[in-house]
Short mmCIF file of C-alpha atoms and ligand atoms in Angstrom, two decimals:
data_model
loop_
_atom_site.label_atom_id
_atom_site.label_comp_id
_atom_site.label_asym_id
_atom_site.label_seq_id
_atom_site.Cartn_x
_atom_site.Cartn_y
_atom_site.Cartn_z
CA MET A 1 23.43 6.51 -26.22
CA GLN A 2 19.63 6.77 -26.15
CA ASN A 3 17.68 9.43 -28.06
CA PHE A 4 17.03 12.58 -26.10
CA ASP A 5 15.70 16.13 -26.10
CA PHE A 6 17.53 18.72 -24.06
CA TYR A 7 15.89 21.96 -22.97
CA ASN A 8 16.97 24.22 -20.15
CA PRO A 9 16.04 27.90 -20.35
CA THR A 10 17.41 29.05 -16.98
CA ARG A 11 19.90 31.93 -17.10
CA ILE A 12 22.64 31.45 -14.53
CA VAL A 13 24.08 34.62 -13.01
CA PHE A 14 27.17 33.26 -11.30
CA GLY A 15 29.65 35.02 -9.02
CA GLN A 16 30.02 37.71 -6.42
CA ASP A 17 28.25 41.06 -6.40
CA ARG A 18 25.71 40.33 -9.12
CA LEU A 19 22.54 41.48 -7.33
CA GLY A 20 22.68 44.84 -9.09
CA GLU A 21 21.59 42.95 -12.21
CA LEU A 22 18.22 42.01 -10.70
CA ASP A 23 16.91 45.25 -12.11
CA LYS A 24 17.51 43.95 -15.65
CA LEU A 25 16.37 40.42 -14.88
CA ILE A 26 12.90 41.23 -13.54
CA PRO A 27 10.40 43.30 -15.57
CA ALA A 28 10.31 46.91 -14.37
CA SER A 29 6.55 46.80 -13.91
CA ALA A 30 6.50 43.51 -12.00
CA LYS A 31 4.74 43.16 -8.69
CA VAL A 32 7.14 40.86 -6.87
CA LEU A 33 6.58 38.35 -4.09
CA VAL A 34 9.89 37.61 -2.37
CA LEU A 35 9.79 34.19 -0.69
CA TYR A 36 12.13 32.88 1.97
CA GLY A 37 12.50 30.25 4.65
CA GLY A 38 12.85 30.27 8.41
CA GLY A 39 14.78 33.52 8.53
CA SER A 40 18.44 32.74 7.75
CA VAL A 41 18.36 35.21 4.86
CA LYS A 42 17.02 37.89 7.19
CA ARG A 43 19.60 37.22 9.90
CA PHE A 44 22.52 37.33 7.50
CA GLY A 45 21.39 40.37 5.53
CA THR A 46 20.81 38.67 2.16
CA LEU A 47 17.11 39.56 2.07
CA GLU A 48 17.76 43.23 2.68
CA LYS A 49 20.30 43.33 -0.16
CA VAL A 50 17.89 41.58 -2.52
CA ILE A 51 15.02 43.92 -1.73
CA SER A 52 17.16 47.04 -2.05
CA ASN A 53 18.07 45.88 -5.55
CA LEU A 54 14.44 45.63 -6.64
CA GLY A 55 14.22 49.41 -6.96
CA ASP A 56 10.78 50.97 -7.15
CA ARG A 57 8.94 47.73 -7.84
CA GLU A 58 6.08 46.87 -5.53
CA VAL A 59 7.41 44.11 -3.27
CA ILE A 60 5.60 41.85 -0.81
CA GLU A 61 7.42 39.33 1.41
CA PHE A 62 6.40 35.80 2.33
CA GLY A 63 8.61 34.07 4.90
CA GLY A 64 8.34 30.80 6.78
CA ILE A 65 8.74 28.18 4.04
CA GLU A 66 10.10 25.32 6.12
CA PRO A 67 12.74 22.72 5.16
CA ASN A 68 10.85 20.02 3.24
CA PRO A 69 8.17 22.58 2.34
CA GLN A 70 4.66 21.80 3.50
CA PHE A 71 1.69 22.01 1.15
CA GLU A 72 -0.34 24.02 3.71
CA THR A 73 2.36 26.70 4.03
CA LEU A 74 2.67 26.99 0.26
CA MET A 75 -1.08 27.37 -0.10
CA LYS A 76 -0.91 30.40 2.21
CA ALA A 77 1.52 31.94 -0.25
CA VAL A 78 -0.80 31.09 -3.16
CA LYS A 79 -3.47 33.16 -1.43
CA VAL A 80 -1.07 36.11 -1.15
CA VAL A 81 -0.21 35.79 -4.86
CA LYS A 82 -3.86 35.80 -5.87
CA GLU A 83 -5.00 38.55 -3.52
CA ASN A 84 -2.20 40.89 -4.59
CA ASP A 85 -2.04 40.14 -8.33
CA ILE A 86 1.60 39.14 -8.00
CA ASP A 87 3.26 38.58 -11.37
CA PHE A 88 6.80 37.57 -10.40
CA LEU A 89 8.06 35.21 -7.67
CA LEU A 90 11.58 35.60 -6.30
CA ALA A 91 12.83 32.71 -4.14
CA VAL A 92 15.67 33.55 -1.74
CA GLY A 93 16.94 30.41 -0.04
CA GLY A 94 17.83 26.75 -0.37
CA GLY A 95 16.12 23.89 -2.18
CA SER A 96 13.05 24.05 0.05
CA VAL A 97 12.34 27.70 -0.72
CA MET A 98 13.06 27.28 -4.44
CA ASP A 99 10.92 24.10 -4.63
CA GLY A 100 8.15 25.72 -2.63
CA THR A 101 8.18 28.74 -4.94
CA LYS A 102 7.85 26.48 -7.98
CA PHE A 103 4.79 24.80 -6.50
CA ILE A 104 3.28 28.20 -5.65
CA ALA A 105 3.92 29.32 -9.26
CA LEU A 106 1.90 26.36 -10.55
CA ALA A 107 -0.84 26.39 -7.92
CA ALA A 108 -1.48 30.14 -8.20
CA SER A 109 -2.28 29.67 -11.89
CA ALA A 110 -4.43 26.55 -11.47
CA ASP A 111 -8.11 26.55 -10.52
CA LYS A 112 -8.50 22.90 -9.67
CA ASP A 113 -8.04 21.18 -6.32
CA HIS A 114 -4.50 22.18 -5.64
CA HIS A 115 -3.45 19.00 -3.90
CA THR A 116 -4.08 17.07 -7.13
CA LEU A 117 -1.07 18.91 -8.60
CA LEU A 118 1.03 16.68 -6.34
CA PHE A 119 0.05 13.37 -7.85
CA HIS A 120 1.81 13.33 -11.22
CA GLY A 121 5.21 12.01 -10.14
CA PHE A 122 7.82 12.56 -12.83
CA ASN A 123 5.21 13.38 -15.51
CA PRO A 124 4.63 17.09 -16.11
CA VAL A 125 1.80 18.58 -14.07
CA PRO A 126 -1.09 19.14 -16.53
CA VAL A 127 -1.37 22.93 -16.27
CA GLU A 128 -0.95 25.53 -18.97
CA LYS A 129 0.63 28.40 -17.13
CA ALA A 130 2.68 29.32 -14.09
CA VAL A 131 3.75 32.59 -12.51
CA PRO A 132 7.31 33.38 -13.71
CA LEU A 133 10.00 32.95 -11.08
CA GLY A 134 13.64 33.61 -10.34
CA CYS A 135 15.96 32.36 -7.58
CA ILE A 136 18.71 33.66 -5.34
CA ALA A 137 20.26 30.34 -4.29
CA THR A 138 21.77 30.26 -0.79
CA LEU A 139 22.50 26.54 -0.43
CA PRO A 140 24.35 24.52 -3.08
CA ALA A 141 22.73 21.09 -3.00
CA THR A 142 19.54 20.30 -4.86
CA GLY A 143 20.09 21.87 -8.28
CA SER A 144 16.57 23.29 -7.96
CA GLU A 145 17.99 26.63 -9.15
CA MET A 146 18.39 25.21 -12.65
CA ASN A 147 15.81 22.46 -13.01
CA ALA A 148 12.08 21.94 -13.34
CA PHE A 149 11.60 19.79 -10.22
CA SER A 150 10.07 20.47 -6.87
CA VAL A 151 9.42 18.24 -3.86
CA VAL A 152 6.48 19.08 -1.59
CA THR A 153 5.43 17.41 1.66
CA TYR A 154 1.74 16.64 2.04
CA ASN A 155 0.22 14.40 4.72
CA GLU A 156 3.72 13.40 5.85
CA GLN A 157 4.71 12.16 2.40
CA LYS A 158 7.12 13.75 -0.04
CA TYR A 159 5.79 14.24 -3.57
CA PRO A 160 8.01 15.00 -6.58
CA ILE A 161 6.49 17.48 -9.03
CA THR A 162 7.76 18.63 -12.38
CA SER A 163 6.74 21.05 -15.10
CA PRO A 164 8.77 22.83 -17.79
CA LEU A 165 6.84 25.95 -16.75
CA VAL A 166 8.79 26.20 -13.49
CA TYR A 167 12.32 26.39 -14.77
CA PRO A 168 13.54 29.55 -13.03
CA GLN A 169 13.92 32.39 -15.53
CA PHE A 170 17.21 33.12 -13.82
CA SER A 171 19.17 32.04 -10.76
CA VAL A 172 21.79 34.11 -9.01
CA LEU A 173 24.59 31.91 -7.63
CA ASP A 174 26.72 34.12 -5.41
CA PRO A 175 29.09 32.14 -3.17
CA ASP A 176 29.06 35.00 -0.64
CA PHE A 177 25.47 34.09 0.29
CA THR A 178 26.61 30.61 1.35
CA PHE A 179 29.25 31.60 3.93
CA SER A 180 26.56 31.76 6.61
CA LEU A 181 25.65 28.09 6.11
CA PRO A 182 26.11 25.86 9.14
CA LYS A 183 28.76 23.22 8.39
CA GLU A 184 26.30 20.36 8.42
CA GLN A 185 24.30 22.00 5.65
CA VAL A 186 27.44 22.14 3.51
CA ALA A 187 27.96 18.42 4.20
CA ASN A 188 24.32 17.68 3.30
CA GLY A 189 24.74 19.63 0.07
CA VAL A 190 27.89 17.77 -0.94
CA ALA A 191 26.19 14.43 -0.29
CA ASP A 192 23.04 15.45 -2.20
CA ALA A 193 24.96 16.67 -5.25
CA PHE A 194 27.18 13.56 -5.19
CA VAL A 195 24.18 11.24 -5.15
CA HIS A 196 22.42 13.23 -7.90
CA VAL A 197 25.35 12.42 -10.17
CA ILE A 198 25.43 8.78 -9.06
CA GLU A 199 21.72 8.27 -9.81
CA GLN A 200 22.30 9.33 -13.41
CA TYR A 201 25.74 7.76 -13.89
CA LEU A 202 25.87 4.46 -11.99
CA THR A 203 23.49 2.38 -14.06
CA GLN A 204 24.41 0.49 -17.24
CA PRO A 205 26.91 1.68 -19.84
CA VAL A 206 25.28 2.99 -23.01
CA GLY A 207 28.36 4.54 -24.59
CA ALA A 208 27.45 8.06 -23.46
CA LYS A 209 31.01 9.30 -23.20
CA VAL A 210 30.31 12.99 -22.70
CA GLN A 211 27.72 12.38 -19.98
CA ASP A 212 30.02 9.87 -18.25
CA ARG A 213 33.00 12.19 -18.29
CA PHE A 214 30.94 15.20 -17.17
CA SER A 215 29.64 13.06 -14.31
CA GLU A 216 33.11 11.87 -13.36
CA GLY A 217 34.37 15.46 -13.44
CA ILE A 218 31.61 16.61 -11.10
CA LEU A 219 32.19 13.69 -8.71
CA LYS A 220 35.95 14.34 -8.62
CA THR A 221 35.35 18.05 -7.99
CA LEU A 222 32.98 17.26 -5.13
CA ILE A 223 35.55 14.87 -3.66
CA GLU A 224 38.25 17.57 -3.91
CA ASP A 225 36.36 20.74 -3.04
CA GLY A 226 33.49 19.44 -0.90
CA PRO A 227 35.73 18.78 2.13
CA ILE A 228 37.61 22.08 1.64
CA THR A 229 34.30 23.97 1.64
CA TYR A 230 33.17 21.95 4.66
CA GLN A 231 36.33 22.85 6.59
CA SER A 232 37.10 26.39 5.47
CA ASP A 233 36.00 29.62 3.84
CA ASP A 234 38.11 28.98 0.72
CA LEU A 235 36.32 30.91 -2.03
CA ALA A 236 37.76 29.05 -5.02
CA ALA A 237 36.64 25.68 -3.64
CA ARG A 238 33.23 27.06 -2.71
CA LYS A 239 32.66 28.34 -6.26
CA ASN A 240 33.50 24.92 -7.65
CA PHE A 241 31.25 23.21 -5.14
CA MET A 242 28.43 25.57 -6.02
CA TRP A 243 28.66 24.99 -9.76
CA SER A 244 29.07 21.23 -9.20
CA ALA A 245 25.79 21.11 -7.27
CA THR A 246 23.95 23.01 -10.01
CA SER A 247 25.53 20.94 -12.79
CA ALA A 248 24.64 17.70 -11.01
CA LEU A 249 20.92 18.19 -11.58
CA ASN A 250 20.36 20.64 -14.41
CA GLY A 251 19.64 17.84 -16.87
CA ILE A 252 22.86 17.84 -18.85
CA ILE A 253 24.46 14.68 -17.40
CA GLY A 254 21.16 12.80 -17.46
CA VAL A 255 20.39 13.02 -21.18
CA GLY A 256 20.47 9.83 -23.21
CA VAL A 257 21.32 7.57 -20.27
CA PRO A 258 19.34 5.23 -18.00
CA GLN A 259 18.64 6.72 -14.57
CA ASP A 260 18.06 5.03 -11.23
CA TRP A 261 16.53 7.25 -8.53
CA SER A 262 16.14 4.44 -5.97
CA THR A 263 18.38 6.06 -3.36
CA HIS A 264 16.26 9.21 -3.52
CA MET A 265 12.97 7.34 -3.32
CA ILE A 266 14.12 5.46 -0.20
CA GLY A 267 15.77 8.58 1.24
CA HIS A 268 12.58 10.64 0.85
CA GLU A 269 10.77 8.14 3.09
CA LEU A 270 13.45 8.50 5.77
CA THR A 271 12.98 12.28 5.69
CA ALA A 272 9.19 12.09 5.68
CA MET A 273 9.05 9.61 8.56
CA PHE A 274 12.05 10.48 10.71
CA GLY A 275 12.91 14.06 9.73
CA ILE A 276 16.48 13.26 8.68
CA ALA A 277 17.87 15.96 6.35
CA HIS A 278 17.63 15.00 2.67
CA GLY A 279 21.38 14.79 1.88
CA ARG A 280 22.02 12.70 4.97
CA THR A 281 19.37 10.12 4.06
CA LEU A 282 21.09 9.60 0.72
CA ALA A 283 24.49 9.09 2.34
CA ILE A 284 22.96 6.44 4.60
CA VAL A 285 21.21 4.54 1.79
CA LEU A 286 23.69 4.77 -1.11
CA PRO A 287 26.63 2.62 0.14
CA SER A 288 24.27 -0.12 1.24
CA LEU A 289 22.30 0.06 -2.03
CA LEU A 290 25.46 -0.18 -4.12
CA ARG A 291 26.59 -3.25 -2.14
CA ALA A 292 23.21 -4.89 -2.80
CA ARG A 293 23.30 -3.99 -6.50
CA LYS A 294 26.86 -4.89 -7.43
CA ALA A 295 25.77 -7.43 -10.04
CA GLN A 296 23.33 -5.08 -11.82
CA LYS A 297 25.76 -2.15 -11.78
CA HIS A 298 28.99 -4.14 -12.24
CA ASP A 299 30.44 -2.48 -15.34
CA LYS A 300 29.69 1.07 -14.24
CA LEU A 301 30.96 0.34 -10.72
CA VAL A 302 34.30 -0.75 -12.16
CA GLN A 303 34.40 2.45 -14.24
CA PHE A 304 33.49 4.49 -11.14
CA ALA A 305 36.29 2.81 -9.16
CA GLU A 306 38.90 3.36 -11.84
CA ARG A 307 38.00 6.82 -13.08
CA VAL A 308 36.55 8.53 -10.00
CA TRP A 309 38.53 6.90 -7.18
CA ASP A 310 41.65 6.13 -9.28
CA ILE A 311 41.72 2.51 -8.07
CA THR A 312 44.01 0.55 -10.35
CA ASP A 313 44.97 -2.55 -8.33
CA GLY A 314 43.02 -5.73 -7.66
CA THR A 315 40.31 -7.74 -9.36
CA GLU A 316 37.17 -6.04 -10.62
CA ASP A 317 35.27 -7.15 -7.52
CA GLU A 318 37.98 -5.79 -5.26
CA LYS A 319 37.92 -2.48 -7.11
CA ILE A 320 34.14 -2.28 -6.69
CA ASN A 321 34.33 -3.03 -2.96
CA GLN A 322 37.04 -0.43 -2.46
CA ALA A 323 35.11 2.20 -4.41
CA ILE A 324 31.97 1.68 -2.31
CA ASP A 325 34.01 1.78 0.92
CA LYS A 326 35.71 4.99 -0.23
CA THR A 327 32.35 6.53 -1.06
CA GLU A 328 31.06 5.75 2.43
CA ALA A 329 34.30 7.02 4.00
CA PHE A 330 33.91 10.23 1.98
CA PHE A 331 30.48 10.86 3.53
CA ASN A 332 31.86 9.97 6.98
CA SER A 333 34.73 12.46 6.46
CA LEU A 334 32.02 15.16 6.31
CA ASP A 335 30.80 13.94 9.72
CA ILE A 336 27.76 12.26 8.22
CA VAL A 337 27.03 9.07 10.13
CA THR A 338 25.88 6.43 7.64
CA ALA A 339 24.18 4.02 10.09
CA LEU A 340 20.41 4.07 10.63
CA SER A 341 20.83 3.11 14.30
CA HIS A 342 22.53 6.48 14.90
CA TYR A 343 19.22 8.11 13.99
CA GLY A 344 17.24 5.80 16.29
CA ILE A 345 15.83 3.69 13.46
CA ASP A 346 15.43 -0.01 14.31
CA ASP A 347 13.85 -3.03 12.59
CA GLU A 348 10.39 -1.73 13.34
CA GLY A 349 11.25 1.63 11.76
CA ILE A 350 12.55 -0.16 8.68
CA ASP A 351 9.30 -2.15 8.39
CA THR A 352 7.32 1.09 8.54
CA VAL A 353 9.46 2.62 5.77
CA VAL A 354 8.85 -0.40 3.56
CA ALA A 355 5.11 -0.40 4.33
CA ASN A 356 4.91 3.30 3.48
CA MET A 357 6.71 2.78 0.19
CA GLU A 358 4.19 0.09 -0.67
CA LYS A 359 1.36 2.49 0.13
CA MET A 360 2.96 5.06 -2.17
CA GLY A 361 3.25 2.51 -5.00
CA LEU A 362 7.07 2.61 -4.87
CA THR A 363 7.39 -1.11 -5.43
CA GLN A 364 9.47 -1.36 -8.60
CA LEU A 365 12.47 0.91 -8.29
CA SER A 366 15.67 1.19 -10.38
CA GLU A 367 16.19 1.82 -14.07
CA THR A 368 14.70 -1.58 -14.87
CA GLY A 369 12.05 -1.75 -12.15
CA ASP A 370 13.65 -4.85 -10.62
CA LEU A 371 14.41 -3.32 -7.22
CA THR A 372 11.53 -4.68 -5.14
CA LEU A 373 10.55 -3.85 -1.59
CA ASP A 374 12.23 -7.05 -0.35
CA ILE A 375 15.49 -5.63 -1.67
CA VAL A 376 14.72 -2.21 -0.13
CA LYS A 377 14.33 -4.00 3.22
CA GLU A 378 17.66 -5.82 2.74
CA ILE A 379 19.35 -2.51 1.88
CA LEU A 380 17.97 -0.79 4.97
CA LEU A 381 18.79 -3.72 7.27
CA ALA A 382 22.37 -3.66 5.98
CA ALA A 383 22.50 0.09 6.69
CA LYS A 384 21.58 -0.41 10.35
O1 NZQ B 1 14.92 28.22 6.32
P1 NZQ B 1 16.15 29.00 6.54
O2 NZQ B 1 16.12 29.83 7.76
O3 NZQ B 1 16.56 29.79 5.33
O4 NZQ B 1 17.34 27.95 6.85
C1 NZQ B 1 17.69 26.94 5.93
C2 NZQ B 1 17.24 25.56 6.40
O5 NZQ B 1 17.08 25.50 7.78
C3 NZQ B 1 19.20 26.82 5.96
N1 NZQ B 1 19.87 27.71 5.01
C4 NZQ B 1 19.72 27.79 3.66
N2 NZQ B 1 20.59 28.67 3.16
C5 NZQ B 1 21.31 29.18 4.20
C6 NZQ B 1 20.83 28.57 5.40
N3 NZQ B 1 21.34 28.86 6.60
C7 NZQ B 1 22.34 29.77 6.66
N4 NZQ B 1 22.85 30.36 5.57
C8 NZQ B 1 22.37 30.09 4.31
N5 NZQ B 1 22.93 30.64 3.24
O6 NZQ B 1 19.45 25.47 5.58
C9 NZQ B 1 18.38 24.65 6.03
C10 NZQ B 1 18.03 23.65 4.97
O7 NZQ B 1 17.50 24.32 3.84
P2 NZQ B 1 16.76 23.52 2.69
O8 NZQ B 1 16.38 24.49 1.66
O9 NZQ B 1 15.70 22.66 3.28
O10 NZQ B 1 17.92 22.55 2.17
P3 NZQ B 1 18.22 21.98 0.73
O11 NZQ B 1 18.74 23.03 -0.17
O12 NZQ B 1 19.05 20.79 0.98
O13 NZQ B 1 16.79 21.53 0.16
C11 NZQ B 1 16.18 20.34 0.55
C12 NZQ B 1 14.85 20.18 -0.15
O14 NZQ B 1 15.04 20.04 -1.57
C13 NZQ B 1 14.38 18.84 -2.02
C14 NZQ B 1 14.46 17.95 -0.82
O15 NZQ B 1 13.55 16.87 -0.90
C15 NZQ B 1 14.14 18.91 0.31
O16 NZQ B 1 12.75 19.11 0.40
N6 NZQ B 1 15.02 18.37 -3.26
C16 NZQ B 1 14.78 19.07 -4.39
C17 NZQ B 1 15.27 18.67 -5.61
C18 NZQ B 1 15.02 19.44 -6.84
N7 NZQ B 1 14.25 20.51 -6.80
O17 NZQ B 1 15.53 19.09 -7.90
C19 NZQ B 1 16.06 17.45 -5.76
C20 NZQ B 1 16.61 16.95 -4.48
O18 NZQ B 1 16.95 15.60 -4.65
C21 NZQ B 1 15.73 17.12 -3.30
O19 NZQ B 1 14.78 16.07 -3.21
ZN1 ZN B 2 18.66 15.05 -3.78
#
């Protein structure tokens, strides 16, 4: 296992009927900006419940943060924060609203050209303060409710941003707020959480037994309870799905191990260029990427086959092939089509994706930097 630091200050408030605790979680004197997306939280009554639990605090609302939040929209919220001396941000929504709120928290405290905050990749944004924030998570998927990441779209490109200053102070995870989700958003969330685990688990073995077994536990839970949540209103499964999604990207399984975020980097381009939902892009790319990277990931793929998919028969290569096929079939069972052609993407589209990645400097992916754009092209052609 490699050396690591682990820090995660987010308080998780998990379960039904916990909104009454907002009063304790947010300072009594806070002037709160409540942020939300395209209106789902208004339509289903979540916003009203949140606001009624903020008591006498001064509250301003900012709606309209779109999926894959746009820099320009977020800058409008920054103006509201500054003009109204807001001192607490409360995100009510999915990954896009939570991510957008994190960016607003950083930008509202920074004087410099705000778009430069976008260009630090996975290094912390060089700012000294951020407006404190909390989240009411309505879509289990990204893990944004318990991590320090944000992804913002600017000039039709997705930019990852991170800062320890934007860990939410708390996140409320109430499964009741997710019953209004359209089925395809549940499917996207299962795929996203699944691939978050894979990107931290399916690399090279480094003897990190706890991280491996946590990862395998999350994957098995998603395989069991993802489809139940997709098909039904089963509360027990939904709770497990929700906590799986948070646990998949709150840092704990990623400590001390190599990580390979190639599927995400390729997937982000497919969202930016063709508007395909984040989780879906990952389900398209991952099976094809694993087939192209069998040699590099051999040992972990065998472990994945045996421990996650319980495949005991056959040679190691046969086990690997079966495990990748089962992974793809799992996504398909959630009605996610894993072929690019279904989304109208042809050879020309693939060339544009590759060209864009080159422009963005995404030319040496994987945990060792050996995944070149030629391989990205192969992966995408095989996913046609
Ligand atoms: O905007 P509203 O009207 O709220 O509708 C949303 C949106 O249309 C709807 N929705 C959310 N909760 C709902 C609901 N509809 C009914 N009932 C509810 N309870 O779902 C749609 C999608 O929402 P969005 O927030 O965009 O989805 P998701 O949570 O998948 O977030 C995706 C974003 O997160 C980024 C992605 O790149 C993308 O921009 N990611 C963030 C990460 C992080 N912070 O760590 C990591 C991820 O890998 C990912 O990149
Ligand atoms: Zn993701």
